[in-house]
Amino acid sequence: MSAGQAPPVYLAPMAGVTDRAFREIAREICPAVRVVTEMISAKALLRDNRKTWAMLALGEEAPPRVVQLFGRDAEEMAAAARILMAAGADGIDLNMGCPTAKIVKNGEGAALLRDGPQAVAVARAVARAVPLPVSVKCRLGWNAAEADTAARLAPRWEEAGVAFLTVHGRTREQFYAGRADWAGVAAVRAATALPVVVNGDIASPADARAALEVTGCTGVMIGRAALGNPWLLAAAAAELSDPAGAWPPPEPRERARAALRHLDKLLAYKGEYIGAREMRKHFGWYCKGRRGAAVLRAAALRAETAAELRALIRETYRHL
Ligand SMILES: Cc1cc2nc3c(=O)[nH]c(=O)nc-3n(C[C@H](O)[C@H](O)[C@H](O)COP(=O)(O)O)c2cc1C
């Protein structure tokens, strides 16, 4: 099977993590990976919020540029999608899965799953507003009693003009606890002719294969397991295109090179003060599972400048 036909692998949108720097690192390591921005507030876009535009930097990132929007007002979401298209977006993803209190208290994110007509109205309004692929990323439902919500809404989103769905196999009430329920995702897949991407607890190439087998989905989305390990995206893509092929894990030198590039990008896009501080957590993830990781993480937390972090990254990988 050629790479073009292989099931797609997505890097999950993660607020505060999958910024432009991380998305670009992921694409350097796995050119086939599909990426989505962190969630962007439709209201903030309509207010022309400077920080929101800085977060997007739409003109500068390589296409395809898919932006994830959150909001609950159909007209506002449609207006925000039009603005994004004019600014160069190639696709719009609608967030209907965010579980955090500050989002759901406004009826946004996963709260839309409790208001089916509104969840469909938002999708319809955005799909009508822009001639771009519009996707929905959701959870299974609000809680265990409502875990069939995504399956019930799937045919209605399909009819509303949505291009595909991504389903995280948890409910809102679970947040990130317990195991993702891939069988629940399979039920969504069975309820619609739309392509469905399975998400939740895919932490290895074998998991990626198993998630597709269990669900019959068309693609996989990987979030937390790719933190500090963007090579997992390439390994999963390789597994899905040719399970017989071997995908060698990266050498320490390659890991160090990626971490240094990641730091350089954060500095270039966010300046030294913010960039260096944000790199501390990424460095901690790059070190995960290594000998002495806790000591290295503590050292990163003390690092104030890019030069200190750079030296720490070089030193870390020299001894592997
Ligand atoms: C720190 C963090 C931030 C997240 N931010 C978003 C977001 O902005 N939009 C979204 O749709 N999902 C967000 N998610 C959820 C992930 O996209 C994904 O659905 C979830 O982590 C399950 O996948 P995983 O088990 O592979 O991590 C976030 C998750 C984490 C851990």
Short mmCIF file of N, CA and C and ligand atoms in Angstrom, two decimals, residues 12-17 37-39 68 93 95-98 137 139 168 170 176 180 199-202 221-225 227, ligand 1:
data_model
loop_
_atom_site.label_atom_id
_atom_site.label_comp_id
_atom_site.label_asym_id
_atom_site.label_seq_id
_atom_site.Cartn_x
_atom_site.Cartn_y
_atom_site.Cartn_z
N ALA A 12 -3.14 15.04 17.78
CA ALA A 12 -4.32 15.63 18.44
C ALA A 12 -4.06 17.09 18.80
N PRO A 13 -5.08 17.93 18.65
CA PRO A 13 -4.91 19.30 19.14
C PRO A 13 -4.82 19.29 20.65
N MET A 14 -3.81 19.98 21.19
CA MET A 14 -3.67 20.06 22.65
C MET A 14 -3.31 21.50 23.01
N ALA A 15 -4.25 22.16 23.69
CA ALA A 15 -4.07 23.57 24.04
C ALA A 15 -2.82 23.72 24.91
N GLY A 16 -2.01 24.70 24.59
CA GLY A 16 -0.79 24.96 25.35
C GLY A 16 0.36 24.03 24.98
N VAL A 17 0.14 23.13 24.03
CA VAL A 17 1.17 22.15 23.69
C VAL A 17 1.43 22.08 22.19
N THR A 37 -4.71 23.08 14.76
CA THR A 37 -4.25 24.06 15.75
C THR A 37 -4.82 23.73 17.12
N GLU A 38 -4.27 24.38 18.14
CA GLU A 38 -4.91 24.36 19.46
C GLU A 38 -6.30 24.98 19.29
N MET A 39 -7.18 24.75 20.25
CA MET A 39 -8.53 25.31 20.08
C MET A 39 -8.51 26.84 20.18
N GLN A 68 -8.87 24.64 14.73
CA GLN A 68 -9.97 24.17 15.57
C GLN A 68 -10.62 25.35 16.27
N ASP A 93 -12.09 22.67 12.17
CA ASP A 93 -12.48 21.57 13.06
C ASP A 93 -13.28 22.18 14.21
N ASN A 95 -14.72 22.09 17.94
CA ASN A 95 -14.46 21.43 19.23
C ASN A 95 -15.78 21.17 19.95
N MET A 96 -16.10 19.90 20.11
CA MET A 96 -17.29 19.51 20.89
C MET A 96 -16.87 18.47 21.91
N GLY A 97 -15.64 18.63 22.42
CA GLY A 97 -15.14 17.63 23.35
C GLY A 97 -14.46 18.20 24.58
N CYS A 98 -14.13 19.50 24.56
CA CYS A 98 -13.36 20.04 25.68
C CYS A 98 -14.16 19.91 26.98
N LYS A 137 -14.82 17.34 16.28
CA LYS A 137 -14.08 16.49 17.24
C LYS A 137 -14.87 16.46 18.54
N ARG A 139 -16.39 13.93 22.12
CA ARG A 139 -16.32 12.75 22.99
C ARG A 139 -17.55 11.89 22.74
N HIS A 168 -13.07 10.96 20.53
CA HIS A 168 -12.29 10.55 21.71
C HIS A 168 -13.19 9.63 22.53
N ARG A 170 -14.05 8.72 25.30
CA ARG A 170 -14.40 8.95 26.71
C ARG A 170 -15.60 9.89 26.76
N TYR A 176 -9.90 12.55 31.65
CA TYR A 176 -8.89 11.69 31.03
C TYR A 176 -8.73 10.38 31.81
N ALA A 180 -9.87 4.62 27.32
CA ALA A 180 -10.73 5.05 26.21
C ALA A 180 -11.51 3.84 25.69
N ASN A 199 -9.73 8.22 18.48
CA ASN A 199 -8.79 8.91 19.38
C ASN A 199 -8.98 8.42 20.82
N GLY A 200 -7.85 8.39 21.53
CA GLY A 200 -7.87 8.03 22.95
C GLY A 200 -6.99 6.84 23.24
N ASP A 201 -5.91 7.09 24.02
CA ASP A 201 -5.04 6.03 24.52
C ASP A 201 -4.33 5.25 23.42
N ILE A 202 -4.03 5.88 22.31
CA ILE A 202 -3.19 5.22 21.30
C ILE A 202 -1.75 5.62 21.63
N MET A 221 -5.92 9.30 15.74
CA MET A 221 -5.39 10.56 16.27
C MET A 221 -4.66 10.26 17.58
N ILE A 222 -3.44 10.81 17.68
CA ILE A 222 -2.59 10.53 18.85
C ILE A 222 -2.30 11.85 19.57
N GLY A 223 -2.54 11.85 20.88
CA GLY A 223 -2.29 13.06 21.66
C GLY A 223 -1.15 12.89 22.62
N ARG A 224 -1.47 12.55 23.88
CA ARG A 224 -0.47 12.60 24.95
C ARG A 224 0.76 11.74 24.69
N ALA A 225 0.58 10.61 24.01
CA ALA A 225 1.74 9.73 23.81
C ALA A 225 2.76 10.36 22.85
N LEU A 227 3.75 13.48 23.16
CA LEU A 227 4.46 14.54 23.87
C LEU A 227 5.90 14.10 24.10
C1 LIG B 1 -3.05 19.24 27.59
C2 LIG B 1 -4.18 18.85 26.67
C3 LIG B 1 -4.80 19.83 25.90
C4 LIG B 1 -5.85 19.50 25.05
N1 LIG B 1 -6.41 20.47 24.27
C5 LIG B 1 -7.35 20.13 23.35
C6 LIG B 1 -7.86 21.09 22.42
O1 LIG B 1 -7.45 22.25 22.40
N2 LIG B 1 -8.81 20.66 21.55
C7 LIG B 1 -9.27 19.38 21.53
O2 LIG B 1 -10.13 19.04 20.71
N3 LIG B 1 -8.80 18.45 22.38
C8 LIG B 1 -7.85 18.80 23.27
N4 LIG B 1 -7.33 17.82 24.08
C9 LIG B 1 -7.76 16.42 23.94
C10 LIG B 1 -6.87 15.66 22.95
O3 LIG B 1 -6.97 16.22 21.64
C11 LIG B 1 -7.27 14.17 22.87
O4 LIG B 1 -8.61 14.09 22.46
C12 LIG B 1 -7.12 13.46 24.22
O5 LIG B 1 -5.91 13.80 24.85
C13 LIG B 1 -7.21 11.93 24.05
O6 LIG B 1 -6.19 11.46 23.21
P1 LIG B 1 -4.84 10.77 23.79
O7 LIG B 1 -5.26 9.65 24.72
O8 LIG B 1 -4.10 10.28 22.58
O9 LIG B 1 -4.09 11.85 24.53
C14 LIG B 1 -6.29 18.15 24.96
C15 LIG B 1 -5.67 17.17 25.75
C16 LIG B 1 -4.62 17.49 26.58
C17 LIG B 1 -3.96 16.41 27.39
#
